[in-house]
PDB file of C-alpha atoms in Angstrom:
ATOM      1  CA  MET A   1       0.011  -0.019  -0.012  1.00 78.00           C
ATOM      2  CA  ASN A   2       1.415   3.350  -1.031  1.00 88.00           C
ATOM      3  CA  LYS A   3       2.163   5.954   1.666  1.00 94.00           C
ATOM      4  CA  PRO A   4       1.648   9.740   1.180  1.00 95.00           C
ATOM      5  CA  LEU A   5       5.487  10.430   1.150  1.00 97.00           C
ATOM      6  CA  ASP A   6       6.779   7.449  -0.720  1.00 96.00           C
ATOM      7  CA  ASP A   7       9.824   8.557  -2.723  1.00 96.00           C
ATOM      8  CA  PHE A   8      10.058  11.833  -0.950  1.00 98.00           C
ATOM      9  CA  VAL A   9      13.359  13.171   0.354  1.00 98.00           C
ATOM     10  CA  CYS A  10      12.944  15.342   3.502  1.00 98.00           C
ATOM     11  CA  VAL A  11      15.437  17.305   5.593  1.00 98.00           C
ATOM     12  CA  VAL A  12      14.710  18.231   9.234  1.00 98.00           C
ATOM     13  CA  THR A  13      17.068  20.702  10.923  1.00 97.00           C
ATOM     14  CA  GLY A  14      17.545  20.119  14.617  1.00 94.00           C
ATOM     15  CA  GLY A  15      16.167  16.623  14.260  1.00 94.00           C
ATOM     16  CA  SER A  16      17.952  14.836  17.081  1.00 93.00           C
ATOM     17  CA  ARG A  17      15.434  15.458  19.862  1.00 91.00           C
ATOM     18  CA  GLY A  18      12.114  16.952  20.839  1.00 91.00           C
ATOM     19  CA  ILE A  19       9.726  18.170  18.132  1.00 94.00           C
ATOM     20  CA  GLY A  20      12.401  17.747  15.408  1.00 95.00           C
ATOM     21  CA  LYS A  21      12.866  14.087  16.343  1.00 96.00           C
ATOM     22  CA  ALA A  22       9.126  13.494  16.277  1.00 96.00           C
ATOM     23  CA  ILE A  23       8.870  15.192  12.904  1.00 98.00           C
ATOM     24  CA  ALA A  24      11.688  13.128  11.395  1.00 98.00           C
ATOM     25  CA  ILE A  25      10.262   9.842  12.540  1.00 98.00           C
ATOM     26  CA  HIS A  26       6.711  10.696  11.457  1.00 97.00           C
ATOM     27  CA  LEU A  27       7.898  11.649   7.976  1.00 98.00           C
ATOM     28  CA  ALA A  28       9.612   8.260   7.694  1.00 98.00           C
ATOM     29  CA  LYS A  29       6.456   6.476   8.905  1.00 97.00           C
ATOM     30  CA  GLN A  30       4.715   8.195   5.914  1.00 97.00           C
ATOM     31  CA  GLY A  31       7.350   6.680   3.559  1.00 97.00           C
ATOM     32  CA  ALA A  32      10.003   9.452   3.242  1.00 98.00           C
ATOM     33  CA  ASP A  33      13.805   9.178   3.297  1.00 98.00           C
ATOM     34  CA  VAL A  34      14.868  11.625   5.976  1.00 98.00           C
ATOM     35  CA  ALA A  35      18.127  13.512   6.661  1.00 98.00           C
ATOM     36  CA  ILE A  36      18.416  15.277   9.985  1.00 98.00           C
ATOM     37  CA  THR A  37      20.935  17.880  11.161  1.00 97.00           C
ATOM     38  CA  TYR A  38      22.323  18.327  14.666  1.00 95.00           C
ATOM     39  CA  ALA A  39      24.621  20.860  16.278  1.00 91.00           C
ATOM     40  CA  SER A  40      26.350  18.719  18.923  1.00 88.00           C
ATOM     41  CA  SER A  41      24.108  15.757  19.868  1.00 85.00           C
ATOM     42  CA  LYS A  42      25.755  13.202  17.669  1.00 92.00           C
ATOM     43  CA  GLY A  43      24.685  10.128  19.801  1.00 95.00           C
ATOM     44  CA  PRO A  44      20.934  11.064  19.872  1.00 95.00           C
ATOM     45  CA  ALA A  45      21.058  11.968  16.168  1.00 96.00           C
ATOM     46  CA  GLU A  46      22.511   8.546  15.260  1.00 97.00           C
ATOM     47  CA  ASP A  47      19.740   6.963  17.337  1.00 97.00           C
ATOM     48  CA  VAL A  48      17.117   8.784  15.264  1.00 97.00           C
ATOM     49  CA  VAL A  49      18.834   7.553  12.075  1.00 98.00           C
ATOM     50  CA  THR A  50      18.676   3.985  13.409  1.00 98.00           C
ATOM     51  CA  GLU A  51      15.036   4.304  14.190  1.00 97.00           C
ATOM     52  CA  ILE A  52      14.224   5.712  10.753  1.00 98.00           C
ATOM     53  CA  GLU A  53      16.076   2.918   9.003  1.00 98.00           C
ATOM     54  CA  SER A  54      14.249   0.347  11.033  1.00 97.00           C
ATOM     55  CA  LEU A  55      11.116   1.676   9.305  1.00 97.00           C
ATOM     56  CA  GLY A  56      12.606   0.745   5.962  1.00 96.00           C
ATOM     57  CA  CYS A  57      13.565   4.257   4.930  1.00 97.00           C
ATOM     58  CA  LYS A  58      17.037   5.787   4.251  1.00 98.00           C
ATOM     59  CA  SER A  59      18.398   8.256   6.754  1.00 98.00           C
ATOM     60  CA  MET A  60      21.514  10.247   7.530  1.00 98.00           C
ATOM     61  CA  ALA A  61      22.623  12.647  10.264  1.00 98.00           C
ATOM     62  CA  ILE A  62      24.651  15.683   9.288  1.00 97.00           C
ATOM     63  CA  GLN A  63      26.433  17.908  11.777  1.00 96.00           C
ATOM     64  CA  SER A  64      25.569  21.466  10.672  1.00 96.00           C
ATOM     65  CA  ASP A  65      25.325  24.907  12.230  1.00 94.00           C
ATOM     66  CA  ALA A  66      22.037  26.224  10.832  1.00 92.00           C
ATOM     67  CA  SER A  67      23.118  29.820  11.630  1.00 93.00           C
ATOM     68  CA  LYS A  68      25.916  29.633   8.967  1.00 95.00           C
ATOM     69  CA  LEU A  69      24.949  29.880   5.281  1.00 97.00           C
ATOM     70  CA  GLU A  70      27.986  27.898   4.052  1.00 97.00           C
ATOM     71  CA  GLU A  71      27.102  24.993   6.322  1.00 97.00           C
ATOM     72  CA  ALA A  72      23.448  25.006   5.142  1.00 97.00           C
ATOM     73  CA  GLU A  73      24.712  24.969   1.564  1.00 97.00           C
ATOM     74  CA  SER A  74      27.077  22.073   2.365  1.00 97.00           C
ATOM     75  CA  MET A  75      24.208  20.187   4.004  1.00 97.00           C
ATOM     76  CA  VAL A  76      21.957  20.596   0.950  1.00 98.00           C
ATOM     77  CA  SER A  77      24.742  19.415  -1.377  1.00 98.00           C
ATOM     78  CA  THR A  78      25.436  16.346   0.861  1.00 98.00           C
ATOM     79  CA  VAL A  79      21.768  15.280   0.679  1.00 98.00           C
ATOM     80  CA  VAL A  80      21.397  15.964  -3.088  1.00 98.00           C
ATOM     81  CA  ASP A  81      24.688  14.162  -3.890  1.00 98.00           C
ATOM     82  CA  ALA A  82      23.486  11.106  -1.867  1.00 98.00           C
ATOM     83  CA  TRP A  83      19.781  10.960  -2.885  1.00 98.00           C
ATOM     84  CA  GLY A  84      19.395  13.189  -5.975  1.00 97.00           C
ATOM     85  CA  LYS A  85      16.836  15.740  -4.677  1.00 98.00           C
ATOM     86  CA  ILE A  86      15.176  17.443  -1.768  1.00 98.00           C
ATOM     87  CA  ASP A  87      11.353  17.574  -1.725  1.00 98.00           C
ATOM     88  CA  VAL A  88      10.860  19.008   1.831  1.00 98.00           C
ATOM     89  CA  LEU A  89      12.889  21.141   4.088  1.00 98.00           C
ATOM     90  CA  VAL A  90      11.723  21.572   7.703  1.00 98.00           C
ATOM     91  CA  ASN A  91      13.477  24.459   9.365  1.00 97.00           C
ATOM     92  CA  ASN A  92      13.022  23.397  13.022  1.00 96.00           C
ATOM     93  CA  ALA A  93      16.398  24.262  14.716  1.00 91.00           C
ATOM     94  CA  GLY A  94      15.916  26.936  17.426  1.00 91.00           C
ATOM     95  CA  ILE A  95      16.888  28.097  20.951  1.00 90.00           C
ATOM     96  CA  THR A  96      15.539  30.229  23.758  1.00 92.00           C
ATOM     97  CA  ARG A  97      17.484  32.751  25.971  1.00 94.00           C
ATOM     98  CA  ASP A  98      14.646  34.110  28.016  1.00 93.00           C
ATOM     99  CA  GLN A  99      15.024  37.354  29.982  1.00 95.00           C
ATOM    100  CA  LEU A 100      13.197  40.585  30.520  1.00 97.00           C
ATOM    101  CA  ILE A 101      14.180  43.301  28.094  1.00 97.00           C
ATOM    102  CA  LEU A 102      16.012  45.505  30.635  1.00 98.00           C
ATOM    103  CA  ARG A 103      18.065  42.510  31.779  1.00 97.00           C
ATOM    104  CA  MET A 104      18.607  40.864  28.358  1.00 97.00           C
ATOM    105  CA  SER A 105      22.203  40.996  27.058  1.00 97.00           C
ATOM    106  CA  GLU A 106      23.008  41.917  23.483  1.00 98.00           C
ATOM    107  CA  GLN A 107      24.504  38.450  23.151  1.00 97.00           C
ATOM    108  CA  ASP A 108      21.227  36.768  24.209  1.00 97.00           C
ATOM    109  CA  TRP A 109      19.364  38.851  21.619  1.00 98.00           C
ATOM    110  CA  ASP A 110      21.830  38.171  18.877  1.00 97.00           C
ATOM    111  CA  GLN A 111      22.102  34.446  19.489  1.00 96.00           C
ATOM    112  CA  VAL A 112      18.396  33.839  19.340  1.00 97.00           C
ATOM    113  CA  LEU A 113      17.808  35.990  16.242  1.00 97.00           C
ATOM    114  CA  THR A 114      20.789  34.282  14.498  1.00 96.00           C
ATOM    115  CA  THR A 115      19.820  30.730  15.449  1.00 95.00           C
ATOM    116  CA  ASN A 116      16.072  31.034  15.017  1.00 96.00           C
ATOM    117  CA  LEU A 117      15.690  33.515  12.127  1.00 97.00           C
ATOM    118  CA  LYS A 118      18.881  33.666  10.099  1.00 97.00           C
ATOM    119  CA  SER A 119      18.914  29.866  10.035  1.00 97.00           C
ATOM    120  CA  VAL A 120      15.585  29.906   8.180  1.00 98.00           C
ATOM    121  CA  PHE A 121      17.051  32.299   5.602  1.00 98.00           C
ATOM    122  CA  ASN A 122      20.053  30.080   5.239  1.00 98.00           C
ATOM    123  CA  GLY A 123      18.220  26.843   4.793  1.00 98.00           C
ATOM    124  CA  SER A 124      15.623  28.239   2.500  1.00 98.00           C
ATOM    125  CA  LYS A 125      18.166  29.973   0.378  1.00 98.00           C
ATOM    126  CA  ALA A 126      20.336  26.975   0.202  1.00 98.00           C
ATOM    127  CA  VAL A 127      17.601  24.593  -0.907  1.00 98.00           C
ATOM    128  CA  ALA A 128      15.837  27.021  -3.289  1.00 98.00           C
ATOM    129  CA  LYS A 129      17.973  26.304  -6.427  1.00 96.00           C
ATOM    130  CA  THR A 130      17.529  22.564  -5.977  1.00 97.00           C
ATOM    131  CA  MET A 131      13.737  22.964  -5.665  1.00 98.00           C
ATOM    132  CA  MET A 132      13.629  25.385  -8.664  1.00 98.00           C
ATOM    133  CA  ARG A 133      15.320  22.723 -10.816  1.00 97.00           C
ATOM    134  CA  GLN A 134      12.708  20.241  -9.669  1.00 97.00           C
ATOM    135  CA  ARG A 135       9.957  22.839 -10.043  1.00 97.00           C
ATOM    136  CA  SER A 136       8.536  21.511  -6.772  1.00 98.00           C
ATOM    137  CA  GLY A 137       9.202  21.608  -3.060  1.00 98.00           C
ATOM    138  CA  SER A 138       7.764  22.349   0.389  1.00 98.00           C
ATOM    139  CA  VAL A 139       9.547  24.511   2.961  1.00 98.00           C
ATOM    140  CA  ILE A 140       7.998  24.166   6.372  1.00 98.00           C
ATOM    141  CA  ASN A 141       9.137  26.570   9.170  1.00 98.00           C
ATOM    142  CA  VAL A 142       8.490  25.686  12.769  1.00 98.00           C
ATOM    143  CA  GLY A 143       7.470  28.933  14.471  1.00 97.00           C
ATOM    144  CA  SER A 144       5.502  29.533  17.675  1.00 96.00           C
ATOM    145  CA  ILE A 145       2.370  31.233  18.790  1.00 96.00           C
ATOM    146  CA  ILE A 146       4.763  33.536  20.708  1.00 96.00           C
ATOM    147  CA  GLY A 147       5.502  35.096  17.301  1.00 97.00           C
ATOM    148  CA  LEU A 148       1.824  36.028  17.026  1.00 97.00           C
ATOM    149  CA  MET A 149       1.142  36.914  20.750  1.00 96.00           C
ATOM    150  CA  GLY A 150       4.470  38.152  22.167  1.00 95.00           C
ATOM    151  CA  ASN A 151       5.421  37.101  25.705  1.00 93.00           C
ATOM    152  CA  ALA A 152       7.061  38.848  28.651  1.00 93.00           C
ATOM    153  CA  GLY A 153      10.615  37.694  28.997  1.00 94.00           C
ATOM    154  CA  GLN A 154      10.813  36.365  25.441  1.00 95.00           C
ATOM    155  CA  SER A 155      11.186  39.431  23.340  1.00 97.00           C
ATOM    156  CA  ASN A 156      14.120  37.926  21.363  1.00 97.00           C
ATOM    157  CA  TYR A 157      12.252  34.681  20.801  1.00 96.00           C
ATOM    158  CA  ALA A 158       9.001  36.432  19.787  1.00 97.00           C
ATOM    159  CA  ALA A 159      10.923  38.692  17.393  1.00 98.00           C
ATOM    160  CA  SER A 160      12.671  35.721  15.745  1.00 98.00           C
ATOM    161  CA  LYS A 161       9.403  33.808  15.294  1.00 98.00           C
ATOM    162  CA  ALA A 162       7.456  36.906  14.026  1.00 98.00           C
ATOM    163  CA  GLY A 163      10.321  37.560  11.598  1.00 98.00           C
ATOM    164  CA  MET A 164       9.986  33.960  10.439  1.00 98.00           C
ATOM    165  CA  ILE A 165       6.360  34.615   9.459  1.00 98.00           C
ATOM    166  CA  GLY A 166       7.320  37.703   7.350  1.00 98.00           C
ATOM    167  CA  PHE A 167      10.150  35.813   5.691  1.00 98.00           C
ATOM    168  CA  THR A 168       8.021  32.817   4.925  1.00 98.00           C
ATOM    169  CA  LYS A 169       5.266  34.918   3.215  1.00 98.00           C
ATOM    170  CA  SER A 170       7.933  36.715   1.192  1.00 98.00           C
ATOM    171  CA  PHE A 171       9.564  33.411   0.164  1.00 98.00           C
ATOM    172  CA  ALA A 172       6.205  31.952  -0.737  1.00 98.00           C
ATOM    173  CA  LYS A 173       5.446  34.872  -3.033  1.00 98.00           C
ATOM    174  CA  GLU A 174       8.845  34.799  -4.718  1.00 98.00           C
ATOM    175  CA  PHE A 175       8.757  30.990  -5.430  1.00 98.00           C
ATOM    176  CA  ALA A 176       5.097  30.125  -5.942  1.00 98.00           C
ATOM    177  CA  SER A 177       5.403  30.313  -9.742  1.00 98.00           C
ATOM    178  CA  ARG A 178       8.246  27.743  -9.543  1.00 97.00           C
ATOM    179  CA  GLY A 179       6.023  25.171  -7.804  1.00 97.00           C
ATOM    180  CA  ILE A 180       7.627  25.757  -4.402  1.00 98.00           C
ATOM    181  CA  ARG A 181       5.422  26.246  -1.326  1.00 98.00           C
ATOM    182  CA  ALA A 182       6.323  27.707   2.113  1.00 98.00           C
ATOM    183  CA  ASN A 183       4.301  27.705   5.306  1.00 98.00           C
ATOM    184  CA  VAL A 184       4.690  28.326   9.038  1.00 98.00           C
ATOM    185  CA  ILE A 185       3.531  25.927  11.811  1.00 98.00           C
ATOM    186  CA  ALA A 186       2.971  27.802  15.100  1.00 97.00           C
ATOM    187  CA  PRO A 187       2.935  25.382  18.051  1.00 96.00           C
ATOM    188  CA  GLY A 188       1.554  26.399  21.409  1.00 95.00           C
ATOM    189  CA  TYR A 189       2.600  24.608  24.582  1.00 93.00           C
ATOM    190  CA  ILE A 190       4.042  21.215  23.536  1.00 94.00           C
ATOM    191  CA  THR A 191       5.256  18.608  25.996  1.00 90.00           C
ATOM    192  CA  THR A 192       8.890  17.716  25.299  1.00 82.00           C
ATOM    193  CA  ASP A 193      11.921  16.615  27.290  1.00 71.00           C
ATOM    194  CA  MET A 194      12.701  20.282  27.806  1.00 63.00           C
ATOM    195  CA  THR A 195       9.377  20.966  29.552  1.00 72.00           C
ATOM    196  CA  GLU A 196       9.348  18.053  31.876  1.00 72.00           C
ATOM    197  CA  SER A 197      11.328  19.996  34.496  1.00 69.00           C
ATOM    198  CA  LEU A 198       8.581  22.553  35.039  1.00 74.00           C
ATOM    199  CA  ASP A 199       7.004  22.581  38.464  1.00 78.00           C
ATOM    200  CA  GLN A 200       3.332  21.682  38.951  1.00 86.00           C
ATOM    201  CA  LYS A 201       2.262  25.235  39.706  1.00 86.00           C
ATOM    202  CA  THR A 202       3.670  26.442  36.335  1.00 82.00           C
ATOM    203  CA  LEU A 203       2.112  23.443  34.532  1.00 83.00           C
ATOM    204  CA  ASP A 204      -1.316  24.219  36.075  1.00 87.00           C
ATOM    205  CA  ALA A 205      -1.082  27.872  35.004  1.00 87.00           C
ATOM    206  CA  ILE A 206      -0.228  26.854  31.453  1.00 88.00           C
ATOM    207  CA  LYS A 207      -3.127  24.386  31.309  1.00 89.00           C
ATOM    208  CA  ALA A 208      -5.517  27.079  32.563  1.00 92.00           C
ATOM    209  CA  SER A 209      -4.475  29.193  29.507  1.00 92.00           C
ATOM    210  CA  ILE A 210      -5.310  26.475  26.971  1.00 95.00           C
ATOM    211  CA  PRO A 211      -9.036  26.292  26.012  1.00 95.00           C
ATOM    212  CA  MET A 212      -8.656  22.604  25.283  1.00 95.00           C
ATOM    213  CA  GLY A 213      -7.191  22.150  28.814  1.00 92.00           C
ATOM    214  CA  GLU A 214      -4.088  20.106  28.005  1.00 91.00           C
ATOM    215  CA  PRO A 215      -0.653  20.602  26.429  1.00 92.00           C
ATOM    216  CA  GLY A 216      -0.062  19.277  22.981  1.00 95.00           C
ATOM    217  CA  SER A 217       2.349  16.501  21.956  1.00 94.00           C
ATOM    218  CA  ALA A 218       5.202  16.616  19.479  1.00 95.00           C
ATOM    219  CA  ASP A 219       3.129  14.179  17.335  1.00 95.00           C
ATOM    220  CA  ASP A 220       0.484  16.835  17.008  1.00 97.00           C
ATOM    221  CA  VAL A 221       3.028  19.048  15.292  1.00 97.00           C
ATOM    222  CA  ALA A 222       4.497  16.181  13.261  1.00 97.00           C
ATOM    223  CA  ASN A 223       1.046  15.312  11.855  1.00 97.00           C
ATOM    224  CA  LEU A 224       0.695  18.754  10.429  1.00 98.00           C
ATOM    225  CA  VAL A 225       4.262  18.700   9.028  1.00 98.00           C
ATOM    226  CA  SER A 226       3.479  15.513   7.200  1.00 97.00           C
ATOM    227  CA  PHE A 227       0.340  17.086   5.654  1.00 98.00           C
ATOM    228  CA  LEU A 228       2.212  20.239   4.526  1.00 98.00           C
ATOM    229  CA  ALA A 229       5.004  18.069   3.119  1.00 98.00           C
ATOM    230  CA  SER A 230       2.636  15.957   1.043  1.00 97.00           C
ATOM    231  CA  ASN A 231       0.769  16.646  -2.187  1.00 96.00           C
ATOM    232  CA  GLN A 232      -2.437  16.727  -0.162  1.00 96.00           C
ATOM    233  CA  SER A 233      -1.514  20.391   0.608  1.00 98.00           C
ATOM    234  CA  SER A 234      -0.441  21.294  -2.864  1.00 97.00           C
ATOM    235  CA  TYR A 235      -2.579  24.531  -2.999  1.00 98.00           C
ATOM    236  CA  ILE A 236      -1.530  25.839   0.431  1.00 98.00           C
ATOM    237  CA  THR A 237       1.300  28.388   0.662  1.00 98.00           C
ATOM    238  CA  GLY A 238       2.171  31.424   2.720  1.00 98.00           C
ATOM    239  CA  GLU A 239      -0.030  30.255   5.620  1.00 98.00           C
ATOM    240  CA  VAL A 240       0.609  30.335   9.411  1.00 98.00           C
ATOM    241  CA  ILE A 241      -1.230  27.318  11.042  1.00 98.00           C
ATOM    242  CA  ARG A 242      -1.459  27.101  14.810  1.00 98.00           C
ATOM    243  CA  VAL A 243      -1.232  23.869  16.748  1.00 97.00           C
ATOM    244  CA  ASP A 244      -2.084  25.160  20.182  1.00 96.00           C
ATOM    245  CA  GLY A 245      -5.360  23.846  21.513  1.00 97.00           C
ATOM    246  CA  GLY A 246      -6.825  27.367  21.044  1.00 96.00           C
ATOM    247  CA  MET A 247      -4.226  29.081  23.224  1.00 95.00           C
ATOM    248  CA  ALA A 248      -3.779  32.065  20.772  1.00 93.00           C
ATOM    249  CA  MET A 249      -7.405  32.098  19.611  1.00 91.00           C
TER     250      MET A 249
END
């Protein structure tokens, strides 16, 4: 039985853990060959590759700093040389450096903007020529509802995710005539390894802010990525789609 992403080649940046890992594995379950990038987590990245290969799909892990254009270009060349094409790029790599504006250092501002926003420019620019030759492709940028709402203590993160939205819409307009789509997924509060350390009082406050009453899972995000990667979403571009249980409604 054919799967929606049979014969697709996908790349997921920051795919060694959390939401990125869930996305990579879900894409493979839908039939895709998946390359992931990682900054320093070689062991976890290799574990993801092993899991994907156990599903009968090809996989590779590439150490790459998403904030550097030359490394993004090298990553794209590595995948294309090995597998001949790239159908889907998921720009997922990101960090937080939370602090109130008056206490935030210039370094914390620059790091978050460079890692979260410049990386999207780098990856999208690097893959664009390949997708133009194919006259097809889907770029999926993992944003956040914080880019829509703002949040005290996260001005750098909010700016990076809001900037991602503007960039994605511009990219979508520039490349639509070449058969290339670009969309943003804006998760709300998603349970991951990074959130498990939160105390119960904080978790209760978060739940109270979600109309559906519970945090989402990484699989909730991965399901939408698979849809936007596939031909089922072939007439959708330039959109921002929230996965947040109504949190930013």
